[in-house]
């Protein structure tokens, strides 16, 4: 459990909460903060051991460039600050607990978890992202022996690549960004991509071509070599079939992630592919169950942190009105909120 979570109030599982948030990614964390601002008794549950969702699990050391107010921010630093913001109103936080069932009750909902616990709540906010996520792996089963020995699908710490020779495989934003980040710390970085153009932000591609990263277009991975740990790879040009052998210490694969909503699919919620359909107040088809962040869809949806935290704010205000029908949807501005010791407007 992170330090931040340890500072949270202990979970009193028997209490009835105003709002229970499922998923402690950036969107759930901001929702937790906002519910605290609105004076709600809030609980946050996540199946992972750490707060932060995809940012902590998949790219803690990666820079995020499109966060309002930050020219750039390392993902783990953003999680640290979102957590501090979320925990200031002492929410109840339950980690390593996966919500398996959602059942309507007279007082609201009962949420059953894989720990055999039942959480009671008046309203629910689902910020479960893409559900349980796992990286797409290389097809050849024999490569699995290198996992943990130089073959990486996520990068938990950039510093482990210091002075090493790294091959990055992939053509999306992750591959390009990792190649650039690794180039600052590794001794050599090669990037192979099977096409001639990247599916990445134009500015990142420009930086890549201006960098010392060795870029090999139309190239694919044929083999990873090594006795125990990775010591090389064979790549080939998919037009000429010509092979190149690279001496390496690490191979970083970025083929994206497979998402699985898991138990959420069985809760009777309207789904469009793997996303929950919500209206403008972030309500699902089940009254009292809101959703925000990557898990949602509506016309114009963008799966970004900045939009997700805005959605969480709306979802919390909707939940507040359900818990307290006299409350207004718009609570006023935080800069004029007594909770921050500044009195009203
Ligand atoms: C490599 C990479 C780079 C990215 N870069 C950027 C970027 O630069 N800018 C940007 O805006 N976005 C970026 N994103 C996307 C961004 O991370 C997501 O938009 C964001 O994490 C969505 O937040 P969320 O809170 O909705 O969901 P998530 O971060 O996915 O968190 C959801 C949480 O819900 C939990 N959960 C799921 N199901 C259950 C359950 N049944 N019970 C309990 N817990 C559950 C999961 O464990 C997880 O912790 C990037 C994504 C990746 C993979």
mmCIF file with all atom_site columns, C-alpha atoms in Angstrom, residues 64 138 153 198 271:
data_model
loop_
_atom_site.group_PDB
_atom_site.id
_atom_site.type_symbol
_atom_site.label_atom_id
_atom_site.label_alt_id
_atom_site.label_comp_id
_atom_site.label_asym_id
_atom_site.label_entity_id
_atom_site.label_seq_id
_atom_site.pdbx_PDB_ins_code
_atom_site.Cartn_x
_atom_site.Cartn_y
_atom_site.Cartn_z
_atom_site.occupancy
_atom_site.B_iso_or_equiv
_atom_site.pdbx_formal_charge
_atom_site.auth_seq_id
_atom_site.auth_comp_id
_atom_site.auth_asym_id
_atom_site.auth_atom_id
_atom_site.pdbx_PDB_model_num
ATOM 1 C CA . UNK A 1 64  ? 2.629   13.299  -19.287 1.00 0.00 ? 64  UNK A CA 1
ATOM 2 C CA . UNK A 1 138 ? 4.935   -11.240 -28.355 1.00 0.00 ? 138 UNK A CA 1
ATOM 3 C CA . UNK A 1 153 ? 6.162   -5.094  -21.429 1.00 0.00 ? 153 UNK A CA 1
ATOM 4 C CA . UNK A 1 198 ? 4.352   6.181   -36.506 1.00 0.00 ? 198 UNK A CA 1
ATOM 5 C CA . UNK A 1 271 ? -22.408 -1.294  -22.687 1.00 0.00 ? 271 UNK A CA 1
#
